[in-house]
Coordinates of C-alpha atoms in Angstrom, one line a residue:
Chain A
M1 CA -18.4 103.6 -77.4
P2 CA -20.9 101.8 -75.3
L3 CA -19.6 98.5 -73.9
S4 CA -22.7 96.4 -74.8
I5 CA -22.1 96.9 -78.4
E6 CA -18.6 95.5 -78.1
L7 CA -19.8 92.6 -76.1
S8 CA -22.9 91.5 -77.8
K9 CA -22.6 88.9 -80.8
P10 CA -24.4 89.8 -83.9
K11 CA -27.0 87.0 -83.3
Q12 CA -27.8 88.5 -79.9
R13 CA -28.1 91.9 -81.5
E14 CA -30.5 90.6 -84.1
S15 CA -32.7 89.0 -81.5
L16 CA -32.6 92.2 -79.3
N17 CA -33.7 94.3 -82.3
K18 CA -36.6 91.8 -82.8
R19 CA -37.7 92.1 -79.2
H20 CA -37.8 95.8 -79.3
F21 CA -39.8 95.6 -82.5
K22 CA -42.4 93.4 -80.8
A23 CA -42.7 95.7 -77.8
K24 CA -43.1 98.6 -80.0
I25 CA -45.9 96.8 -82.0
F26 CA -47.7 95.9 -78.8
A27 CA -47.5 99.4 -77.4
R28 CA -48.9 100.7 -80.7
F29 CA -51.8 98.2 -80.6
C30 CA -52.8 99.1 -77.1
A31 CA -52.8 102.9 -78.0
C32 CA -54.8 102.1 -81.1
V33 CA -57.4 100.3 -79.0
T34 CA -57.5 103.0 -76.4
W35 CA -58.0 105.7 -79.0
M36 CA -60.7 103.7 -80.8
G37 CA -62.8 103.6 -77.5
T38 CA -62.3 107.1 -76.9
A39 CA -63.3 108.2 -80.4
L40 CA -66.4 106.2 -80.3
L41 CA -67.3 107.8 -77.0
L42 CA -66.6 111.3 -78.4
I43 CA -68.8 110.6 -81.4
L44 CA -71.6 109.4 -79.2
L45 CA -71.3 112.5 -77.0
Y46 CA -71.1 114.8 -80.0
Q47 CA -74.4 113.3 -81.4
I48 CA -76.1 113.5 -78.1
F49 CA -75.0 117.1 -77.5
S50 CA -75.8 118.3 -81.1
D51 CA -79.4 116.8 -80.7
G52 CA -80.2 117.8 -77.2
L53 CA -78.3 120.9 -76.2
S54 CA -80.8 123.3 -77.8
W55 CA -83.7 121.8 -75.8
L56 CA -81.8 122.1 -72.5
D57 CA -83.1 125.1 -70.5
W58 CA -84.7 125.8 -67.2
D59 CA -88.1 124.9 -68.6
F60 CA -87.0 121.5 -69.6
L61 CA -85.8 120.9 -66.1
N62 CA -88.8 122.4 -64.4
N63 CA -91.7 121.1 -66.6
F64 CA -93.6 117.8 -66.2
P65 CA -93.7 115.4 -69.2
S66 CA -96.2 116.5 -71.8
R67 CA -97.4 115.3 -75.2
F68 CA -96.3 118.6 -76.7
P69 CA -92.5 118.4 -77.1
E70 CA -92.0 122.1 -76.5
R71 CA -93.8 121.9 -73.1
A72 CA -92.3 118.6 -72.0
G73 CA -89.8 118.4 -69.2
I74 CA -88.1 116.0 -66.8
K75 CA -89.0 117.5 -63.4
S76 CA -90.6 114.3 -62.2
A77 CA -88.1 112.0 -63.7
L78 CA -85.1 114.0 -62.2
A79 CA -86.8 114.1 -58.8
G80 CA -87.6 110.4 -59.1
T81 CA -84.0 109.6 -60.0
I82 CA -82.6 111.7 -57.1
W83 CA -85.0 110.1 -54.7
L84 CA -84.3 106.6 -56.0
I85 CA -80.6 106.9 -55.9
S86 CA -80.7 108.5 -52.3
L87 CA -82.8 105.5 -51.1
V88 CA -80.5 103.0 -52.9
A89 CA -77.4 104.5 -51.2
F90 CA -79.3 104.3 -47.9
F91 CA -80.0 100.7 -48.2
A92 CA -77.1 99.3 -50.2
I93 CA -74.0 100.9 -48.8
P94 CA -74.4 100.0 -45.2
V95 CA -75.5 96.4 -46.1
G96 CA -72.8 95.9 -48.7
V97 CA -69.9 97.3 -46.8
A98 CA -71.0 95.4 -43.6
T99 CA -71.2 92.3 -45.6
A100 CA -67.8 92.7 -47.1
I101 CA -66.3 93.4 -43.6
Y102 CA -67.9 90.3 -42.2
I103 CA -66.6 88.1 -45.0
E104 CA -63.1 89.5 -45.0
E105 CA -62.5 90.1 -41.3
F106 CA -64.9 88.0 -39.2
S107 CA -66.2 84.9 -41.0
K108 CA -64.5 81.6 -40.5
K109 CA -63.2 80.4 -43.8
N110 CA -65.0 77.0 -44.5
L111 CA -66.9 75.4 -47.3
L112 CA -70.1 77.3 -46.5
S113 CA -68.5 80.6 -46.6
R114 CA -66.7 79.7 -49.9
I115 CA -70.1 78.8 -51.4
I116 CA -71.6 82.1 -50.3
E117 CA -68.6 84.1 -51.7
L118 CA -68.9 82.3 -55.1
N119 CA -72.6 83.0 -55.2
I120 CA -72.1 86.7 -54.4
S121 CA -69.7 86.9 -57.4
N122 CA -72.2 85.0 -59.6
L123 CA -74.9 87.4 -58.5
A124 CA -73.0 90.3 -60.0
G125 CA -73.4 88.7 -63.4
V126 CA -77.2 88.1 -63.2
P127 CA -79.1 90.1 -65.9
S128 CA -80.9 93.2 -64.4
I129 CA -84.3 92.1 -65.6
V130 CA -84.1 89.1 -63.3
Y131 CA -83.8 91.5 -60.3
G132 CA -86.8 93.2 -61.7
I133 CA -88.8 90.1 -61.5
I134 CA -87.5 89.4 -58.0
G135 CA -88.5 92.9 -57.0
L136 CA -91.9 92.5 -58.5
T137 CA -92.5 89.2 -56.7
I138 CA -91.2 90.2 -53.4
F139 CA -91.4 93.9 -52.9
V140 CA -94.4 95.0 -55.2
R141 CA -96.6 91.9 -54.5
G142 CA -95.2 90.0 -51.5
L143 CA -94.7 92.8 -49.2
S144 CA -97.5 94.9 -50.8
L145 CA -95.2 97.9 -51.3
E146 CA -96.9 98.6 -54.7
R147 CA -95.1 100.4 -57.4
S148 CA -93.5 102.8 -55.1
L149 CA -90.1 104.4 -54.9
I150 CA -89.3 102.1 -52.0
S151 CA -90.0 99.0 -54.2
G152 CA -87.7 100.5 -56.9
A153 CA -85.0 101.4 -54.4
L154 CA -85.0 97.9 -52.8
T155 CA -84.9 96.2 -56.2
M156 CA -82.0 98.4 -57.4
S157 CA -80.2 97.8 -53.9
L158 CA -80.4 94.0 -54.6
L159 CA -79.0 94.6 -58.0
I160 CA -75.9 96.6 -56.9
L161 CA -75.2 94.8 -53.6
P162 CA -73.0 92.2 -55.2
V163 CA -71.0 95.0 -56.9
I164 CA -70.6 96.9 -53.6
I165 CA -69.6 93.7 -51.7
I166 CA -67.0 92.6 -54.3
A167 CA -65.4 96.1 -54.6
S168 CA -65.4 96.6 -50.8
R169 CA -63.8 93.2 -50.2
E170 CA -61.1 93.9 -52.7
A171 CA -60.4 97.3 -51.1
I172 CA -60.3 95.6 -47.6
K173 CA -58.0 93.0 -48.9
T174 CA -55.3 95.6 -50.0
V175 CA -54.9 96.8 -46.4
P176 CA -51.5 95.1 -45.5
I177 CA -51.6 92.4 -42.8
S178 CA -48.9 94.2 -41.0
I179 CA -51.2 97.0 -40.1
R180 CA -53.7 94.4 -38.6
S181 CA -50.9 92.7 -36.7
A182 CA -49.7 96.0 -35.3
A183 CA -53.2 96.8 -34.0
F184 CA -53.8 93.3 -32.5
A185 CA -50.2 93.3 -30.9
L186 CA -51.4 96.5 -29.0
G187 CA -54.2 94.6 -27.4
A188 CA -57.0 95.8 -29.8
T189 CA -60.1 93.7 -30.5
R190 CA -60.9 92.8 -34.0
W191 CA -63.6 95.4 -34.1
Q192 CA -61.3 98.2 -32.9
T193 CA -58.7 97.1 -35.5
V194 CA -61.3 97.1 -38.3
W195 CA -62.9 100.4 -37.3
S196 CA -59.8 102.4 -36.7
H197 CA -57.3 101.0 -39.3
V198 CA -58.7 98.6 -41.9
L199 CA -61.8 100.8 -42.8
P200 CA -60.0 104.1 -43.1
A201 CA -57.3 102.5 -45.2
S202 CA -59.7 100.9 -47.4
F203 CA -62.2 103.8 -47.7
P204 CA -60.9 105.3 -51.0
G205 CA -61.3 101.8 -52.6
I206 CA -64.8 101.2 -51.1
L207 CA -65.8 104.6 -52.2
T208 CA -64.8 103.9 -55.8
G209 CA -66.8 100.7 -55.7
V210 CA -69.9 102.4 -54.2
I211 CA -69.8 105.2 -56.8
L212 CA -69.5 102.7 -59.7
A213 CA -72.4 100.7 -58.3
L214 CA -74.6 103.7 -57.9
S215 CA -73.7 104.9 -61.4
R216 CA -74.9 101.5 -62.6
A217 CA -78.2 101.9 -60.6
I218 CA -78.8 105.3 -61.9
G219 CA -78.7 104.1 -65.5
E220 CA -80.6 101.0 -65.2
T221 CA -84.0 100.8 -66.8
A222 CA -85.1 97.2 -67.1
P223 CA -85.8 96.4 -63.4
L224 CA -87.7 99.6 -63.1
L225 CA -89.9 98.8 -66.1
M226 CA -90.4 95.3 -64.6
I227 CA -91.6 96.5 -61.3
G228 CA -93.9 99.0 -63.1
A229 CA -92.4 102.4 -62.5
L230 CA -94.8 104.7 -64.4
T231 CA -93.9 106.5 -67.6
Y232 CA -96.2 109.5 -67.1
V233 CA -95.9 111.2 -63.8
A234 CA -97.0 114.7 -63.5
F235 CA -96.0 115.2 -59.8
V236 CA -92.9 115.2 -57.8
P237 CA -92.8 112.1 -55.3
E238 CA -92.9 113.4 -51.7
G239 CA -92.2 110.3 -49.8
P240 CA -90.8 106.7 -50.4
M241 CA -94.3 105.3 -50.8
D242 CA -95.2 107.5 -53.8
S243 CA -95.1 106.2 -57.3
F244 CA -92.4 107.6 -59.5
T245 CA -90.6 107.7 -62.8
A246 CA -86.9 108.1 -63.4
L247 CA -84.7 109.6 -66.0
P248 CA -83.8 106.3 -67.9
I249 CA -87.5 105.5 -68.1
Q250 CA -88.3 108.9 -69.4
I251 CA -85.5 108.6 -72.0
F252 CA -86.8 105.2 -73.0
N253 CA -90.2 106.5 -73.3
W254 CA -89.3 109.5 -75.5
V255 CA -87.0 107.5 -77.7
S256 CA -89.7 105.1 -78.5
R257 CA -92.0 107.8 -79.9
P258 CA -92.0 108.5 -83.6
Q259 CA -91.5 112.3 -83.6
E260 CA -88.0 113.7 -84.1
E261 CA -88.6 116.3 -81.3
F262 CA -89.0 113.6 -78.7
H263 CA -85.7 112.0 -79.7
Q264 CA -84.0 115.3 -79.2
L265 CA -85.7 115.7 -75.8
A266 CA -84.3 112.3 -74.9
A267 CA -80.9 113.4 -75.9
A268 CA -81.3 116.4 -73.6
A269 CA -82.4 114.1 -70.8
I270 CA -79.3 111.9 -71.5
I271 CA -77.2 115.1 -71.0
V272 CA -78.8 115.7 -67.6
L273 CA -78.3 112.1 -66.6
L274 CA -74.7 112.3 -67.6
T275 CA -74.3 115.5 -65.6
V276 CA -75.7 113.9 -62.5
L277 CA -73.3 111.0 -63.0
L278 CA -70.4 113.2 -63.5
A279 CA -71.3 115.2 -60.4
M280 CA -71.5 112.1 -58.3
N281 CA -68.1 110.8 -59.7
S282 CA -66.4 114.2 -59.0
V283 CA -67.6 114.3 -55.4
A284 CA -66.2 110.8 -55.0
I285 CA -62.9 111.7 -56.6
F286 CA -62.6 114.8 -54.5
V287 CA -63.4 112.8 -51.2
R288 CA -61.0 110.1 -52.2
H289 CA -58.2 112.5 -53.0
K290 CA -58.7 114.1 -49.5
M291 CA -58.6 110.8 -47.8
E292 CA -55.5 109.5 -49.7
K293 CA -53.7 112.7 -48.9
K294 CA -54.6 112.2 -45.2
L295 CA -53.2 108.7 -45.3
Q296 CA -49.9 109.6 -46.7
Chain B
M1 CA -28.6 72.0 -15.6
R2 CA -31.7 70.1 -16.6
K3 CA -31.8 67.7 -19.5
N4 CA -34.7 68.4 -22.0
G5 CA -35.2 66.1 -24.9
T6 CA -31.8 66.3 -26.5
A7 CA -31.1 69.9 -25.6
E8 CA -29.0 71.3 -22.9
V9 CA -31.1 73.8 -20.9
V10 CA -30.0 76.0 -18.1
A11 CA -32.8 76.4 -15.6
I12 CA -34.1 79.8 -14.6
S13 CA -35.1 80.0 -11.0
E14 CA -38.8 80.4 -10.1
D15 CA -38.4 84.0 -8.8
E16 CA -36.7 85.1 -12.0
R17 CA -39.0 83.3 -14.4
I18 CA -41.7 85.5 -16.1
L19 CA -42.6 83.3 -19.1
G20 CA -42.4 79.6 -19.0
I21 CA -42.2 77.6 -22.3
D22 CA -43.0 74.0 -21.3
D23 CA -42.8 71.2 -23.9
V24 CA -44.3 73.4 -26.6
T25 CA -45.1 71.9 -30.1
I26 CA -46.6 74.2 -32.8
C27 CA -48.0 72.7 -36.0
Y28 CA -49.1 74.4 -39.3
S29 CA -51.8 71.9 -40.3
D30 CA -49.8 68.7 -39.6
N31 CA -46.2 70.1 -40.1
P32 CA -44.6 70.7 -36.7
A33 CA -42.7 74.0 -36.9
V34 CA -41.6 73.9 -33.2
K35 CA -41.0 70.6 -31.6
N36 CA -41.2 69.9 -27.8
V37 CA -39.3 73.0 -26.8
S38 CA -38.9 74.0 -23.2
F39 CA -37.0 76.9 -21.7
D40 CA -37.9 79.8 -19.4
I41 CA -37.6 83.6 -19.9
A42 CA -36.1 85.6 -17.0
R43 CA -37.6 88.8 -15.8
N44 CA -35.9 92.1 -16.8
K45 CA -33.4 90.3 -18.9
I46 CA -33.0 90.1 -22.7
T47 CA -33.4 86.7 -24.1
S48 CA -32.5 86.1 -27.7
I49 CA -33.6 83.2 -29.9
I50 CA -31.2 82.4 -32.7
G51 CA -31.1 79.9 -35.4
P52 CA -31.1 79.4 -39.2
S53 CA -34.1 80.6 -41.3
G54 CA -37.1 78.4 -40.9
C55 CA -36.0 76.9 -37.6
G56 CA -39.3 78.0 -36.0
K57 CA -37.9 80.8 -33.9
S58 CA -40.5 83.4 -35.1
T59 CA -43.3 81.0 -34.8
L60 CA -42.3 80.3 -31.1
L61 CA -42.0 84.1 -30.4
R62 CA -45.5 84.7 -31.8
S63 CA -46.9 82.1 -29.7
L64 CA -45.8 84.0 -26.6
N65 CA -48.5 86.5 -27.1
R66 CA -50.9 84.4 -29.2
M67 CA -50.2 86.2 -32.4
N68 CA -50.2 82.9 -34.2
E69 CA -54.0 82.8 -33.9
F70 CA -54.5 84.9 -37.0
I71 CA -53.0 82.2 -39.2
S72 CA -55.6 79.5 -39.6
E73 CA -54.6 75.9 -39.0
V74 CA -52.0 76.7 -36.4
S75 CA -52.2 74.5 -33.3
L76 CA -50.2 74.5 -30.1
K77 CA -49.5 71.7 -27.6
G78 CA -47.8 72.1 -24.4
R79 CA -47.9 75.0 -22.0
V80 CA -46.9 78.6 -22.1
S81 CA -47.2 80.4 -18.8
F82 CA -47.0 84.1 -17.9
D83 CA -46.4 84.7 -14.2
G84 CA -47.5 81.1 -13.5
Q85 CA -50.8 81.4 -15.5
D86 CA -51.5 79.3 -18.6
L87 CA -51.8 81.7 -21.5
Y88 CA -53.7 79.2 -23.5
A89 CA -56.3 78.3 -20.8
K90 CA -59.9 78.5 -22.1
S91 CA -60.7 81.5 -19.7
V92 CA -57.8 83.6 -21.0
D93 CA -58.7 86.3 -23.5
P94 CA -56.0 86.7 -26.1
V95 CA -56.7 90.5 -26.3
E96 CA -55.7 90.7 -22.7
V97 CA -52.5 88.6 -23.2
R98 CA -51.5 91.2 -25.8
Q99 CA -52.0 94.0 -23.4
H100 CA -49.3 92.6 -21.2
I101 CA -47.1 91.2 -23.8
G102 CA -46.3 93.6 -26.6
M103 CA -44.6 93.1 -29.9
V104 CA -42.4 94.8 -32.4
F105 CA -42.2 93.3 -35.9
Q106 CA -39.6 92.6 -38.5
K107 CA -40.6 95.4 -40.8
P108 CA -41.5 98.7 -39.4
N109 CA -45.2 98.9 -39.6
P110 CA -46.4 102.3 -38.4
F111 CA -50.1 103.1 -38.9
P112 CA -50.6 105.5 -41.8
K113 CA -51.6 108.2 -39.4
S114 CA -49.8 111.0 -37.5
I115 CA -46.7 110.2 -35.3
Y116 CA -48.8 111.2 -32.2
K117 CA -51.8 108.9 -33.1
N118 CA -49.5 106.0 -33.7
V119 CA -48.5 106.2 -30.1
S120 CA -51.7 107.3 -28.5
W121 CA -54.0 104.6 -30.3
G122 CA -52.9 101.7 -28.1
P123 CA -53.5 103.4 -24.7
T124 CA -56.8 104.8 -26.1
V125 CA -58.2 101.4 -27.0
N126 CA -57.0 100.0 -23.7
Q127 CA -58.7 102.9 -21.9
Y128 CA -55.7 104.4 -20.2
D129 CA -56.9 106.5 -17.3
G130 CA -53.8 108.9 -17.1
S131 CA -52.9 111.7 -19.4
I132 CA -52.3 110.4 -22.9
P133 CA -50.2 113.2 -24.1
E134 CA -47.8 112.7 -21.2
L135 CA -47.7 109.1 -21.9
V136 CA -46.9 109.6 -25.6
E137 CA -44.1 111.8 -24.6
R138 CA -42.8 109.4 -22.1
S139 CA -43.0 106.5 -24.6
L140 CA -41.3 108.5 -27.3
K141 CA -38.5 109.4 -24.9
Q142 CA -38.1 105.8 -23.9
A143 CA -37.7 104.9 -27.5
S144 CA -35.2 107.9 -27.8
L145 CA -37.2 109.4 -30.6
W146 CA -38.7 112.3 -28.8
N147 CA -36.1 114.8 -29.7
E148 CA -36.3 114.0 -33.3
V149 CA -40.1 114.2 -33.6
K150 CA -41.4 116.6 -30.9
D151 CA -41.8 119.4 -33.4
R152 CA -43.8 117.4 -35.8
L153 CA -46.0 115.1 -33.8
N154 CA -48.9 115.7 -36.1
D155 CA -47.0 114.8 -39.3
S156 CA -47.6 111.4 -40.9
A157 CA -45.5 108.6 -39.5
L158 CA -44.8 107.4 -43.0
G159 CA -42.4 110.4 -43.5
L160 CA -39.9 109.1 -41.0
S161 CA -36.9 107.1 -42.0
G162 CA -36.9 103.3 -41.6
G163 CA -34.9 103.5 -38.3
Q164 CA -37.1 106.2 -36.9
Q165 CA -40.3 104.2 -37.9
Q166 CA -39.0 101.1 -36.0
R167 CA -38.3 103.2 -32.9
L168 CA -41.8 104.6 -33.4
C169 CA -43.2 101.1 -33.5
I170 CA -41.2 100.4 -30.2
A171 CA -42.6 103.6 -28.6
R172 CA -46.1 102.5 -29.7
A173 CA -45.5 99.1 -28.1
L174 CA -44.2 100.7 -24.9
A175 CA -47.2 103.1 -24.6
I176 CA -49.6 100.2 -23.5
E177 CA -47.0 99.6 -20.7
P178 CA -46.5 95.9 -21.3
T179 CA -44.4 93.7 -19.0
V180 CA -42.8 91.8 -21.8
L181 CA -41.7 93.1 -25.2
L182 CA -41.3 90.6 -28.0
M183 CA -39.1 91.7 -30.9
D184 CA -39.2 89.7 -34.2
E185 CA -36.0 90.5 -36.0
P186 CA -36.5 94.2 -35.3
C187 CA -33.3 95.3 -37.0
S188 CA -33.3 93.2 -40.1
A189 CA -34.7 95.9 -42.3
L190 CA -32.4 98.6 -40.9
D191 CA -28.9 100.0 -41.6
P192 CA -26.0 99.5 -39.1
I193 CA -26.4 103.0 -37.5
S194 CA -30.2 102.5 -36.8
T195 CA -29.4 99.0 -35.6
A196 CA -26.9 100.2 -33.1
H197 CA -29.4 102.8 -32.0
I198 CA -32.1 100.2 -31.3
E199 CA -29.5 97.9 -29.5
N200 CA -28.7 100.6 -27.2
L201 CA -32.4 101.3 -26.6
M202 CA -32.9 97.6 -25.7
Y203 CA -30.2 97.9 -23.1
D204 CA -31.8 100.9 -21.6
L205 CA -35.2 99.3 -21.6
K206 CA -34.1 96.2 -19.7
S207 CA -34.5 97.7 -16.3
R208 CA -38.2 98.1 -16.8
Y209 CA -39.2 95.5 -19.3
T210 CA -38.5 91.9 -20.1
I211 CA -37.4 91.5 -23.8
V212 CA -37.3 88.5 -26.0
I213 CA -35.7 89.1 -29.4
V214 CA -35.6 86.8 -32.5
T215 CA -32.6 87.5 -34.6
H216 CA -30.6 85.8 -37.3
N217 CA -27.7 88.1 -36.5
M218 CA -25.5 86.3 -34.2
Q219 CA -23.3 89.2 -33.2
Q220 CA -26.4 91.1 -32.3
A221 CA -27.6 88.3 -29.9
A222 CA -24.0 88.1 -28.4
R223 CA -24.1 91.9 -27.9
V224 CA -27.4 92.5 -26.4
S225 CA -28.7 89.4 -24.7
D226 CA -28.3 87.8 -21.4
Y227 CA -29.7 84.4 -22.3
T228 CA -29.6 82.8 -25.7
A229 CA -31.7 79.9 -27.1
F230 CA -30.4 78.2 -30.2
M231 CA -32.9 76.5 -32.4
E232 CA -32.7 74.3 -35.4
M233 CA -35.3 72.6 -37.5
G234 CA -37.9 73.2 -34.8
N235 CA -35.8 71.8 -32.0
L236 CA -34.2 73.6 -29.2
I237 CA -30.6 72.6 -29.3
E238 CA -29.2 74.6 -26.5
F239 CA -30.4 77.3 -24.0
G240 CA -28.1 79.2 -21.6
E241 CA -26.4 82.3 -20.6
T242 CA -25.3 84.2 -23.7
D243 CA -21.6 84.1 -22.6
Q244 CA -21.6 80.4 -22.3
I245 CA -23.4 79.8 -25.5
F246 CA -21.0 81.8 -27.5
T247 CA -17.8 80.8 -25.7
R248 CA -18.3 77.4 -24.2
P249 CA -21.3 75.8 -26.1
Q250 CA -22.1 72.3 -24.8
E251 CA -23.6 71.1 -28.1
K252 CA -21.5 70.6 -31.2
R253 CA -24.4 72.0 -33.4
T254 CA -24.4 75.2 -31.4
E255 CA -20.7 75.6 -31.7
E256 CA -20.8 75.1 -35.5
Y257 CA -23.5 77.7 -35.7
V258 CA -22.0 80.4 -33.6
T259 CA -18.7 80.0 -35.2
G260 CA -20.3 80.4 -38.6
R261 CA -19.7 77.1 -40.0
F262 CA -23.3 76.8 -41.2
G263 CA -26.5 78.7 -41.2

């Protein structure tokens, strides 16, 4: 006979049962909420796939948009999105990660730095349309970059910079102080410590943040509409100064048309967008897994 | 014997002295953690700093290679000298100080890299001109770890046991060929066998290095060290030869502490 049963008084037993019951209720509630989210996502995916899958073929990927649904494709939008995301990665990753390193490792902690940190966190919550207005004012008009890929990319970079900075800072913070102390005690400078130990150890976390940020950029529509990305583009952009369209804009455009066929085309484009996102995420997961293995 | 504040301090002759601690006060913001402490560290000897928790012994140790500088709001008054030079002079680069005065920490903190890279990284950043593989082997041998790891130098250091990790950290510190090795309670996270291993190691290293060890284990201080400083609440109570501190302490507080009446 278990000892605890002998020892506990009836009152204690009763309260213990109550506590177990509460724990069970809470666990059920969490499971419920999790499944609800998943179910909603599955329904959404099912709808998109049932609408769009039949339209998805090589022609769809290789045709320019058209007013005839059976001839319409996403060639220019897909190319625009790939261009855009590459340029955004090119601008935003180095600036964001460098900022995070500076804030965490180099800057002196004073009132000014605290104000800047607070503002970066606030910027992450600013509606994306506001970034569109900034992009329109600064890049399109101010710097006369016109409605080009580079304007779009710079605007998007501004939009996701706070996210990259915050995620990278969190990742850098998780590197234990003891590792830094060990490096400093060997007569390393701060830069050597950061480059050889802090960055490699925080790389998986930084990568996760970067991918989340790029995923946000790939799906954003409002800032691009604001800076005037075109909705009808019948060519593939060849350089950063070309005008462009992107998948979310193409989707937005098709969804707002009355014909049912275009709605199905939009669903097909969403499938492509999701595939691009998934591909990016799986590359990130793969690289992160490799890095984490190397660290252990 | 020279009188210093209220403490009994045995003088170390100028020839023997490698580190001089002269009227050092260390404050966190406004709270002094170390108060007007003066004593000297003798070359090629082991000096232990003992005292109850929070007496400022680790803070004092970290001031000897300027590792306190990473904690904001720490300030130091007084003079710490290394071979006669003021370590805190404006012209002194703290990075250079740490190249001469190495450190081993309380918890083993190997880099999450291979065993080899753990040892080779220090010499690499310090631009060592000789053969690094030879230096790695020599350092691991000095830390009496070589035989255990020579066949798996490219394995992760995190796969080693706690005691092995700590010896790896010692090898890593030795690889930059320091003059002084500071050890901050190096055995407090280890089992008795690993502890004995490291104590033997310290004894072997004495001929080549000066060692300063902070410990809350009095038996350890009595076993390994030549000189002992006893601190309490930021004050140095007594400094002298270890034998004398443990058998004929001059101060009543020292006697009470080493006989285990408090602390």
